[in-house]
Coordinates of C-alpha atoms in Angstrom, one line a residue:
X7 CA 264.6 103.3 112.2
X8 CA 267.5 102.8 109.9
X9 CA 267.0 99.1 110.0
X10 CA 263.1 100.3 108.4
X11 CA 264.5 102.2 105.7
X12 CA 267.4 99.7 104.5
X13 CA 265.0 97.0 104.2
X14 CA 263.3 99.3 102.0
X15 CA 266.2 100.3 100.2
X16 CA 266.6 96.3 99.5
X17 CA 262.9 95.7 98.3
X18 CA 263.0 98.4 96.2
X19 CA 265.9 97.5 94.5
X20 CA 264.4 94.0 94.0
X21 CA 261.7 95.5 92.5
X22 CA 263.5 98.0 90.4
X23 CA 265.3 94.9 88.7
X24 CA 262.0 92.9 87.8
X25 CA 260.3 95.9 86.3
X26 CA 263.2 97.5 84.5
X27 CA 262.7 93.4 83.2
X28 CA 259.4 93.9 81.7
X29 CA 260.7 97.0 79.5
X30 CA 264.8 95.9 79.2
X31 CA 263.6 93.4 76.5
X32 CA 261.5 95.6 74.2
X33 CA 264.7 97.6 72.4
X34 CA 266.1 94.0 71.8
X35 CA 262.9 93.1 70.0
X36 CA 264.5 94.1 66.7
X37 CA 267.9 92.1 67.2
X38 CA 266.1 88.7 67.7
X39 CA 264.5 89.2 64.7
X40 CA 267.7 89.1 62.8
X41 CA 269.7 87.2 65.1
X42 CA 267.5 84.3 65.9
X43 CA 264.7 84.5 63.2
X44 CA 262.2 85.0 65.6
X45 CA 258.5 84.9 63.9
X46 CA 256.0 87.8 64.9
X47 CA 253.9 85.7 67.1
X48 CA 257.4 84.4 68.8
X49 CA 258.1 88.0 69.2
X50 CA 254.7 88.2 71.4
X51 CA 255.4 85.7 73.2
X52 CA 259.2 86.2 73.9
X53 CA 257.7 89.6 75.6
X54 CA 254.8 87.5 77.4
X55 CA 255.9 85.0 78.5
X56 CA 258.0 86.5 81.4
X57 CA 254.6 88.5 82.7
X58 CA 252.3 85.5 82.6
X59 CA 254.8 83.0 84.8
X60 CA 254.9 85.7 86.9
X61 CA 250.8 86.5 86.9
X62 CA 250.5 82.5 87.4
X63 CA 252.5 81.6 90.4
X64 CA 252.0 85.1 92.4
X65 CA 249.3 84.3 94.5
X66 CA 250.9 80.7 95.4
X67 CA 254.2 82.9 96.4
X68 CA 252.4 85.3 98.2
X69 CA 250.8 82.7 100.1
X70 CA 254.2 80.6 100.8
X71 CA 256.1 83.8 101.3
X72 CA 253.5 83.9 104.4
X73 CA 254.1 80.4 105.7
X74 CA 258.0 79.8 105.2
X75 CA 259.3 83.8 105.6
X76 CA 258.8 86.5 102.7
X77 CA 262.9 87.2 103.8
X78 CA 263.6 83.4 102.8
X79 CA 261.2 83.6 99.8
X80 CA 263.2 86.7 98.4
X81 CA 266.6 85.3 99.2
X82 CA 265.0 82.2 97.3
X83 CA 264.2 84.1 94.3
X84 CA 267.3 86.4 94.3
X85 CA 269.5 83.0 93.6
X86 CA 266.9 81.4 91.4
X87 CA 266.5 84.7 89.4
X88 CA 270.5 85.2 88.4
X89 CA 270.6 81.6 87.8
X90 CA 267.4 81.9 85.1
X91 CA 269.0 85.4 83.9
X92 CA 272.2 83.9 83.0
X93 CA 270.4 81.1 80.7
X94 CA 268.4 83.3 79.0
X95 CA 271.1 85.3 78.1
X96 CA 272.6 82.3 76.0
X97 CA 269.7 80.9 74.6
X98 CA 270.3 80.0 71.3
X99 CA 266.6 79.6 69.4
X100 CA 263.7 81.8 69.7
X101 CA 261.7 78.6 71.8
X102 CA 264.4 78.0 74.2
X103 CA 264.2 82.1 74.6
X104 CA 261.1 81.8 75.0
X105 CA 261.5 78.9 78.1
X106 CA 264.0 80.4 79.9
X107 CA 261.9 83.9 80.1
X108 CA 259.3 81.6 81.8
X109 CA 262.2 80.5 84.0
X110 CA 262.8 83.9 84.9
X111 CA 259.2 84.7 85.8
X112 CA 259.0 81.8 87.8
X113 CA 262.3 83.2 89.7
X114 CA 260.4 86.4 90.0
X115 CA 257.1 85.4 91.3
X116 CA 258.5 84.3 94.4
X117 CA 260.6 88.3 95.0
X118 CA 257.1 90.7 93.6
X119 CA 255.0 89.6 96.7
X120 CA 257.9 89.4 98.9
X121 CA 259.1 93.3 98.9
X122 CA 255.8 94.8 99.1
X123 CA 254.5 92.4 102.1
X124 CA 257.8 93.0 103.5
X125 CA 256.9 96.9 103.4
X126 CA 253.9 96.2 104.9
X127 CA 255.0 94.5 107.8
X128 CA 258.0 96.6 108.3
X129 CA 256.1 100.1 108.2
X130 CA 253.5 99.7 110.6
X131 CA 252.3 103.5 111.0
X132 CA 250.2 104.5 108.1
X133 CA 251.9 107.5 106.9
X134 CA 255.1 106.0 107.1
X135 CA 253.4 103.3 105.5
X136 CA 252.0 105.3 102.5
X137 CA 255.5 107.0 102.0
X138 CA 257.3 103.5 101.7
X139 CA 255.2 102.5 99.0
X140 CA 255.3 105.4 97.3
X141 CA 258.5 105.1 97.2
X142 CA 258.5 101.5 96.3
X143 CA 255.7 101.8 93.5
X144 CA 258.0 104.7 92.1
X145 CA 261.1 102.4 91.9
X146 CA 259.1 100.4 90.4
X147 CA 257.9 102.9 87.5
X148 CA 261.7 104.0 87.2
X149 CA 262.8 100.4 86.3
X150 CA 260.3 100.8 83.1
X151 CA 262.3 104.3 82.4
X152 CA 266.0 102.9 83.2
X153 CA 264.8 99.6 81.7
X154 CA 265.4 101.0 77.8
X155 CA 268.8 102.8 79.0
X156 CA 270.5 100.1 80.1
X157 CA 269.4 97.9 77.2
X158 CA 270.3 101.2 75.0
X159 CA 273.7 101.3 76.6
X160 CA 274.0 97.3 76.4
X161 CA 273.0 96.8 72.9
X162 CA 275.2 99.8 71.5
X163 CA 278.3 97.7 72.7
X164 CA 277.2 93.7 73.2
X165 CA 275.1 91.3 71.9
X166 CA 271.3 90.8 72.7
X167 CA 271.7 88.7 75.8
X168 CA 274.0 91.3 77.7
X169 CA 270.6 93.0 78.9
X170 CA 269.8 89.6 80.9
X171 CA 273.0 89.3 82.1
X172 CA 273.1 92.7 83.9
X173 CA 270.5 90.9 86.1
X174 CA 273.7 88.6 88.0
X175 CA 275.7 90.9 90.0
X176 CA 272.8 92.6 90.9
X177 CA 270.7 90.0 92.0
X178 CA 273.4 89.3 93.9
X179 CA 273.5 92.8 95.6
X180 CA 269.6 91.7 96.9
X181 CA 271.5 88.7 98.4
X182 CA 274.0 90.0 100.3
X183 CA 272.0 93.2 101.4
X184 CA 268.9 91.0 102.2
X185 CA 271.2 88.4 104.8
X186 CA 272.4 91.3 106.3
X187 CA 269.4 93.4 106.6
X188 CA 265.8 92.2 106.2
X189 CA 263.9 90.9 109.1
X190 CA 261.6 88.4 108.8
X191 CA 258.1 88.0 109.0
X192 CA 255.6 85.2 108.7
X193 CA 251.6 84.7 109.7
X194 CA 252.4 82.0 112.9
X195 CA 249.0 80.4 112.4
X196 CA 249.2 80.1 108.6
X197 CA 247.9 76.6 107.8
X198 CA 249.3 73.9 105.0
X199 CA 248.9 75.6 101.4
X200 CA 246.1 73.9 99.2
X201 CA 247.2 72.2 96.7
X202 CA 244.1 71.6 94.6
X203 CA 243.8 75.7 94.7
X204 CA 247.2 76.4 93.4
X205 CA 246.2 73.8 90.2
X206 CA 243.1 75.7 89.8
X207 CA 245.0 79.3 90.5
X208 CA 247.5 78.7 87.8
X209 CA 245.5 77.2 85.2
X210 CA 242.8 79.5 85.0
X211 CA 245.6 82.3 84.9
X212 CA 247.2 80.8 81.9
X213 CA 244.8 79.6 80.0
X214 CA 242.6 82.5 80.0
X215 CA 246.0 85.0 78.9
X216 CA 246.2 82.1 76.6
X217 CA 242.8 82.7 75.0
X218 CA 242.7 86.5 75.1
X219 CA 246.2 86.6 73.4
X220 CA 245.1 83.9 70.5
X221 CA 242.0 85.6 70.3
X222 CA 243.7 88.8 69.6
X223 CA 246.4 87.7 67.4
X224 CA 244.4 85.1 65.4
X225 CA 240.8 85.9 66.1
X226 CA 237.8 84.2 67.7
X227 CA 237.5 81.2 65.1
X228 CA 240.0 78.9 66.3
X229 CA 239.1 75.5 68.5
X230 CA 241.8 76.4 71.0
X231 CA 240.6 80.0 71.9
X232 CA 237.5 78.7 73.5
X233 CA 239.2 75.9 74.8
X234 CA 241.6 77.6 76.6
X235 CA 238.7 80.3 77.5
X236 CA 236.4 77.7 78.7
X237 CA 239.1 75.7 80.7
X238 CA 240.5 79.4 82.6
X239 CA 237.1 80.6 83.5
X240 CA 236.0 77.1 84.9
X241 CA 238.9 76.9 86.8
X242 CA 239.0 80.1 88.4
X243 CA 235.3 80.0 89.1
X244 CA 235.9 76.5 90.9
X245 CA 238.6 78.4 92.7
X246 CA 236.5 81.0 93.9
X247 CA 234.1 78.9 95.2
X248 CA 237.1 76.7 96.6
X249 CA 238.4 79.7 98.4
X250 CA 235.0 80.4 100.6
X251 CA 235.0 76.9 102.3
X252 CA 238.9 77.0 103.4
X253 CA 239.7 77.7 106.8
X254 CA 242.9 79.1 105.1
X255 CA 242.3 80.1 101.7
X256 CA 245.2 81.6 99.0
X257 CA 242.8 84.3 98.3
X258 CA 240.2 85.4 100.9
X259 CA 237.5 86.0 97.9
X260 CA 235.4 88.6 100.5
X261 CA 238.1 91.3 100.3
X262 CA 236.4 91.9 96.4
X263 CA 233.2 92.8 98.2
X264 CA 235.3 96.0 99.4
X265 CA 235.3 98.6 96.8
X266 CA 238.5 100.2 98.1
X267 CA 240.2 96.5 97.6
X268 CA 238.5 95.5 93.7
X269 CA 238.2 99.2 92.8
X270 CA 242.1 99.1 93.1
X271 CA 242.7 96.0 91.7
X272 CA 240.9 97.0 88.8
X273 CA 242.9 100.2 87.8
X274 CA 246.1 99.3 88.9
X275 CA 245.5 95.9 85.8
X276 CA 244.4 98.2 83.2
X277 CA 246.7 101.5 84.3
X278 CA 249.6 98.9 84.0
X279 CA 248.4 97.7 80.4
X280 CA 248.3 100.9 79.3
X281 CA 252.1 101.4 80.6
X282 CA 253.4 98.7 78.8
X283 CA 251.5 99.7 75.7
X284 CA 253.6 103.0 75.6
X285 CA 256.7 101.3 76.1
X286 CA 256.5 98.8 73.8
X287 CA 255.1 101.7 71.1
X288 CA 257.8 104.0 72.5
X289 CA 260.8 101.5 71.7
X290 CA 259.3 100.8 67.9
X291 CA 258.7 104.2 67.3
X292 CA 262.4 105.6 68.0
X293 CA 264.4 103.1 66.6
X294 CA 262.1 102.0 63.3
X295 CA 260.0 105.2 62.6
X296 CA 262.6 108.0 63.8
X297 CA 265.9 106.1 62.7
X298 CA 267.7 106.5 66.6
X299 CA 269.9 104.0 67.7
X300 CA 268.9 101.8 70.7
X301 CA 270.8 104.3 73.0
X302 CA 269.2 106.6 71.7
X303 CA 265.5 105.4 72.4
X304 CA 266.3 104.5 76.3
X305 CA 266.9 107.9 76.9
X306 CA 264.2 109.5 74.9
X307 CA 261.7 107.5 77.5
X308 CA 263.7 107.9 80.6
X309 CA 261.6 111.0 81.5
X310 CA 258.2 109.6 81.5
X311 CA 259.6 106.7 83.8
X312 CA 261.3 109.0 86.2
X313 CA 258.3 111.5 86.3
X314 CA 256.5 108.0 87.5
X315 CA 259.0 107.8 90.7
X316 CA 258.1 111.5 91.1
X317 CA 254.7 111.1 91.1
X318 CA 254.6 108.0 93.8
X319 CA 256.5 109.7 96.5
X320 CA 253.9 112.7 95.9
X321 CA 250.4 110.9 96.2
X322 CA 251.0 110.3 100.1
X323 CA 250.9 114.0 100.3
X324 CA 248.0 114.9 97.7
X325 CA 245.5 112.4 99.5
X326 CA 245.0 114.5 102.3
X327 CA 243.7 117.4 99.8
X328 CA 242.1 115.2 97.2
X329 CA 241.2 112.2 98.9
X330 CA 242.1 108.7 97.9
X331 CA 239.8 108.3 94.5
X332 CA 240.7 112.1 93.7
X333 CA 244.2 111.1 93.4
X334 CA 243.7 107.9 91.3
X335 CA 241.2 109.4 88.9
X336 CA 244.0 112.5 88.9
X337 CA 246.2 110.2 87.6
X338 CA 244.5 108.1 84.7
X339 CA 243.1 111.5 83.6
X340 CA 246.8 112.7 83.1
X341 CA 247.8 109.3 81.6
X342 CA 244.7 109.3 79.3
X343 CA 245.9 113.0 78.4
X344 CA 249.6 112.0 77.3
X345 CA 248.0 109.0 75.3
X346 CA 245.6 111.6 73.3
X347 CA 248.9 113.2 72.0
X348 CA 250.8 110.2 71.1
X349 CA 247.7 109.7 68.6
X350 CA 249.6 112.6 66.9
X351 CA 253.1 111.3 66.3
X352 CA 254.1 111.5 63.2
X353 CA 257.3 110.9 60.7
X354 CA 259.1 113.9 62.3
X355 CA 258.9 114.6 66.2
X356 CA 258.7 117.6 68.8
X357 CA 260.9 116.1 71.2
X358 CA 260.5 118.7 74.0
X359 CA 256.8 118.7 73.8
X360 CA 256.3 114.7 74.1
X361 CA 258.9 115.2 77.1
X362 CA 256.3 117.2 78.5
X363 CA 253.2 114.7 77.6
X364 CA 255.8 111.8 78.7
X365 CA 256.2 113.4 82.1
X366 CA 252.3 114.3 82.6
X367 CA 251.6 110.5 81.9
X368 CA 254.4 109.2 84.1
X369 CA 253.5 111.3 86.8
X370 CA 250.1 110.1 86.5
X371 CA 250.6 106.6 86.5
X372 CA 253.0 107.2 89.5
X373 CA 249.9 108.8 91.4
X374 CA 247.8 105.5 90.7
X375 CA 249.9 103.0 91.9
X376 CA 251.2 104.2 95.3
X377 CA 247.8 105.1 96.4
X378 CA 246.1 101.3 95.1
X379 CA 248.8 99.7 96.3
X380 CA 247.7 100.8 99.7
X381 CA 244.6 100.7 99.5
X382 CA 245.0 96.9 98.9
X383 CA 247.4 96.4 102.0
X384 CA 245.5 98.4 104.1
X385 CA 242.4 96.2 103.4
X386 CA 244.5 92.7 105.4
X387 CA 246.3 92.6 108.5
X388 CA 250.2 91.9 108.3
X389 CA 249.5 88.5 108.7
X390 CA 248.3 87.9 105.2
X391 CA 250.3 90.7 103.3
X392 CA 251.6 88.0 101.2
X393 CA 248.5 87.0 100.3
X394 CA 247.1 90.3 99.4
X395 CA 250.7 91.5 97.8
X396 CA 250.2 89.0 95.9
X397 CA 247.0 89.5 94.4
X398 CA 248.0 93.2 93.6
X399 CA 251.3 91.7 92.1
X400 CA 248.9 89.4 90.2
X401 CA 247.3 92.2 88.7
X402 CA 250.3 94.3 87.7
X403 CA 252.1 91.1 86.0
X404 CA 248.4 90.4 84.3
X405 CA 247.9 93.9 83.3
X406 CA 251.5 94.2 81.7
X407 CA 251.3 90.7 79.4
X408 CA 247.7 91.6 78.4
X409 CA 248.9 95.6 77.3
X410 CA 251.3 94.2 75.1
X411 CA 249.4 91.0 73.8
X412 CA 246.2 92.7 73.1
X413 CA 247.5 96.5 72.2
X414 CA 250.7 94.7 70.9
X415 CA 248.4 93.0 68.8
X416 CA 246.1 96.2 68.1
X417 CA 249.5 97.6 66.8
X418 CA 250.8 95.0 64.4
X419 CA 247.0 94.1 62.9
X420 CA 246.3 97.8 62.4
X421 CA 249.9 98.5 60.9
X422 CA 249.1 95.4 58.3
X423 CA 246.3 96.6 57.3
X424 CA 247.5 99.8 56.6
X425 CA 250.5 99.2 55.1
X426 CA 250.8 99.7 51.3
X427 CA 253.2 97.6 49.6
X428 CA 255.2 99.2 46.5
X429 CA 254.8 97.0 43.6
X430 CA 257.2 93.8 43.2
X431 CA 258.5 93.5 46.6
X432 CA 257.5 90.6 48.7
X433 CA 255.3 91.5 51.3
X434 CA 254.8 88.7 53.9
X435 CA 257.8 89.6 56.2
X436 CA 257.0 92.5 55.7
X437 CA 253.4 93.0 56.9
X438 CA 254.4 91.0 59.9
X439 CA 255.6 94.0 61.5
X440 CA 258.1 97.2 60.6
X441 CA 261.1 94.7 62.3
X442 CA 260.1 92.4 59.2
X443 CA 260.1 95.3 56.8
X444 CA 263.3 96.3 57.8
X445 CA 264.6 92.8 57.6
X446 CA 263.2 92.5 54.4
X447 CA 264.6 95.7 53.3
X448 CA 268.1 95.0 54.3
X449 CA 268.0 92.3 51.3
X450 CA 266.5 94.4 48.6
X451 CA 268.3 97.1 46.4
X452 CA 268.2 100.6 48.0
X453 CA 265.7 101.8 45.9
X454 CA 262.9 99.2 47.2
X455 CA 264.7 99.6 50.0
X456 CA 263.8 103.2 50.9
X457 CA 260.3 102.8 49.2
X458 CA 259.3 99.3 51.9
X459 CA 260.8 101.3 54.9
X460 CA 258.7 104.7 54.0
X461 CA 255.8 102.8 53.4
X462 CA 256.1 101.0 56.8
X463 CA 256.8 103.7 58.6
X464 CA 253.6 105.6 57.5
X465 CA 251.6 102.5 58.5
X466 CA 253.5 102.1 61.3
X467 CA 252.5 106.0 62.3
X468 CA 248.8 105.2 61.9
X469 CA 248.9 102.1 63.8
X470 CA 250.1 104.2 66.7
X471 CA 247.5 107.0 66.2
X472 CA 244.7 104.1 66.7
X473 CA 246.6 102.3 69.6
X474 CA 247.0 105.6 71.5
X475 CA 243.5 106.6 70.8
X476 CA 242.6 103.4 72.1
X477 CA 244.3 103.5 75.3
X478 CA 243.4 107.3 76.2
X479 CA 239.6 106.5 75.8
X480 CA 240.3 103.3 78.1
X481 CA 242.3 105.1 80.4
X482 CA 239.5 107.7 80.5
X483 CA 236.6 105.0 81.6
X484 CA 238.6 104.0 84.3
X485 CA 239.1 107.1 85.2
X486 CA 236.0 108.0 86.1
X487 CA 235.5 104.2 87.4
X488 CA 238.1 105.0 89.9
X489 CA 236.5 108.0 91.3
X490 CA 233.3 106.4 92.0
X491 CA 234.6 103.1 93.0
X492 CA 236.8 104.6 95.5
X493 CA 234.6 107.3 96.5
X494 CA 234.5 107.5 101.0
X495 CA 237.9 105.0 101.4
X496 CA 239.4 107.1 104.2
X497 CA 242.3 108.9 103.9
X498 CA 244.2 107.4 106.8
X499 CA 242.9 103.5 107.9
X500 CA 244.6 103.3 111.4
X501 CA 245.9 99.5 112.3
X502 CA 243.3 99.4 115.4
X503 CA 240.2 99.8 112.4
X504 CA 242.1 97.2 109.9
X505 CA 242.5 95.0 113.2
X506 CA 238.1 95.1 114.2
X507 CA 237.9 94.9 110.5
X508 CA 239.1 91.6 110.8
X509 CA 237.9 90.4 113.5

């Protein structure tokens, strides 16, 4: 028994350390402008990149994870993941940032699908089993909280690359603590991987972010949108098709015929792009809108992440009352709620009541994810928890890089529209995004100074007001998806059912 709940404690610090990774960045955003000259679009991709290495190479570490040990994966990972953190802390240009971030998300695609199949195999009764990933799926929302505090905390005393260095000593906590106290697990009659599928996997992943991202950023004109758009769906419909006549495919394509297996999938991608959406809104809005240091703006979020640990370790006990769709539906609803009053931030803040909407959406997102996460493991045997970890994982990653590619984008193409230049200052920096305003400002007497920064912030403010009111009328479709996709998935799915089910 206390062998189950250490290796928990391991995979859930693993997991803790890749998501407070998606979010550590975001309060750093404003530094690399200054420091390394980073363009808007290198910005995007800085943030990105990370999340689509990781959305890429999941499913092929789910799958090896299965065949070689998900303990020896992770242990893999752990190493390659301090190695890759300690580059990118010392990367000198805004490209070989940019590299090393997809070094990392490499490292990390091989430790996602690792702790949760891990969980899965460890926890064999269900409601132990729901528990554990509530737990784990509430780390997980805590790392986006504790993400901005330690970067906060970092940046107030070091340079930019201190909040990748953090990553080192404890990566090598996962190390130690995983020799010691994982078991390990593997499917015994996992066949070869196929190579040919993990080709087809990974360029259909890419180059379809590729296209949505260009598409958004630069619009539908350009040659190598459709390219890349063509290319990414051909591939991944040749790997579907691939995957049906494998005796051992990466993906076993019939789970999606399961509406408690896509339904899930489905939220959890777009309940995760709306997460990162308010993070990477949250961290502009403190530090360039409100004036707070970078201290400052972790801990202003840290409630709505914490709220989101809160609310995973209570959906085990609400799906009794509420059922399985009742609870995710709960959960969007109450995300889509907190979104509807970040459409009215403004130049001056109620901090104590967007604590309370920051909490109500955390909590809600914390809700969604523990019970997807197991309705997706529930739908495999513990054979292929890799596997289906991985395609989960796949969507989280996916879902994070598109919220802030695509709403990212929303934000900085709505803010340069609206923003209204005073007469005689330049303005190309500038309408790049508020970080360029204020870089531009810094160079420009301080009465041209205070008239840039007050007209970015207003269009700043109203690029957030039609982000947010994006988001909450997404979050609200899905809601409503959720609780007819998921509609008779039963409460408790007993390993005897899962086992005929497979049969």
């Amino acid at each position: 028994m206390t062998k189950k709940w250490s290796s928990l404690a391991i995979a859930c610090v693993a997991t803790l350390l890749l998501s407070l990774d998606l979010t550590v960045l975001h309060l750093a955003l404003p530094r690399l402008v200054a420091d390394l000259g980073a363009s808007s679009t290198q910005l995007l991709w800085i943030g990105d990149i990370y999340g689509f290495a990781l959305a890429g190479l999941l499913i092929t570490m789910g799958n090896l994870g299965d065949r070689i040990g998900r303990k020896r994966l992770l242990l893999i990972g752990a190493v390659a993941f301090g190695a890759a953190s300690a580059v990118t802390a010392y990367a000198p240009t805004p490209e070989l940032l940019i590299a090393a971030r997809a070094l990392l998300g490499v490292a990390g695609a091989t430790i996602m699908p690792s702790t949760l199949s891990i969980i899965r195999n460890v926890f064999t009764d269900p409601g132990e089993r729901t528990a554990a990933i509530g737990i784990w799926s509430g780390m997980s929302a805590a790392g986006f909280a504790v993400g901005p505090v330690v970067g906060g905390l970092l940046l107030d005393h070091f340079w930019w690359g201190s909040v990748f260095l953090i990553n080192v000593p404890i990566m090598a906590i996962v190390l130690v603590g995983g020799i010691l106290v994982l078991p390990e697990s593997r499917n015994p009659d996992a066949g070869r991987i196929d190579l040919p599928s993990v080709a087809l996997s990974f360029t259909g992943i890419i180059a379809v972010i590729y296209a949505i991202k260009e598409a958004a950023h630069d619009g539908l004109g350009h040659a190598d949108v459709a390219v890349a758009a063509v290319l990414g769906i051909a591939c991944l419909v040749v790997f579907g098709l691939r995957q049906t006549r494998l005796a051992e495919p990466l993906i076993d394509v019939r789970l999606f015929r399961r509406r408690a297996f896509s339904a899930s999938i489905g939220t959890n991608l777009l309940a995760i792009f709306t997460m990162m959406a308010m993070s990477l809104i949250f961290a502009w809005y403190f530090q360039l809108v409100l004036g707070w240091s970078p201290l400052q703006a972790g801990l202003a979020g840290l409630p709505g992440g914490l709220s989101g640990a809160v609310g995973g370790i209570l959906a085990a006990k609400l799906i009794n009352p509420l059922g399985r769709n009742g609870v995710v539906a709960l959960g969007l609803a109450l995300n889509a709620a907190a979104f509807l009053y970040y459409s009215t931030l403004g130049l001056d803040l109620n901090y104590l009541t967007m604590v309370g909407a920051m909490m109500i959406g955390g909590m809600g997102i914390g809700l969604a994810f523990t019970v997807n996460n197991d309705n997706v493991l529930a739908t495999v045997p513990a054979q292929r928890a890799g596997a289906a970890a991985a395609v989960s994982e796949t969507s989280f990653e996916l879902g994070g890089a598109l919220g802030i590619a695509i709403l990212g984008t929303l934000l900085n193409s709505t803010y340069s529209s609206a923003l209204q230049l005073p007469a005689g200052i330049p303005g190309e920096a500038a309408r790049e995004s508020i970080a360029g305003a204020l870089n531009t400002a810094e160079s420009l007497p301080p009465e041209q100074a205070g008239q840039l920064m007050g007209a970015a912030r207003l269009a700043f403010v109203e690029a957030v007001h039609v982000t947010s009111l994006t988001t909450a009328a997404m979050l609200a479709v899905v809601a409503v998806l959720a609780l007819v996709g998921l509609r008779g998935v039963p409460k408790v799915i007993p390993e005897e059912v899962l086992a005929r089910a497979h049969s």
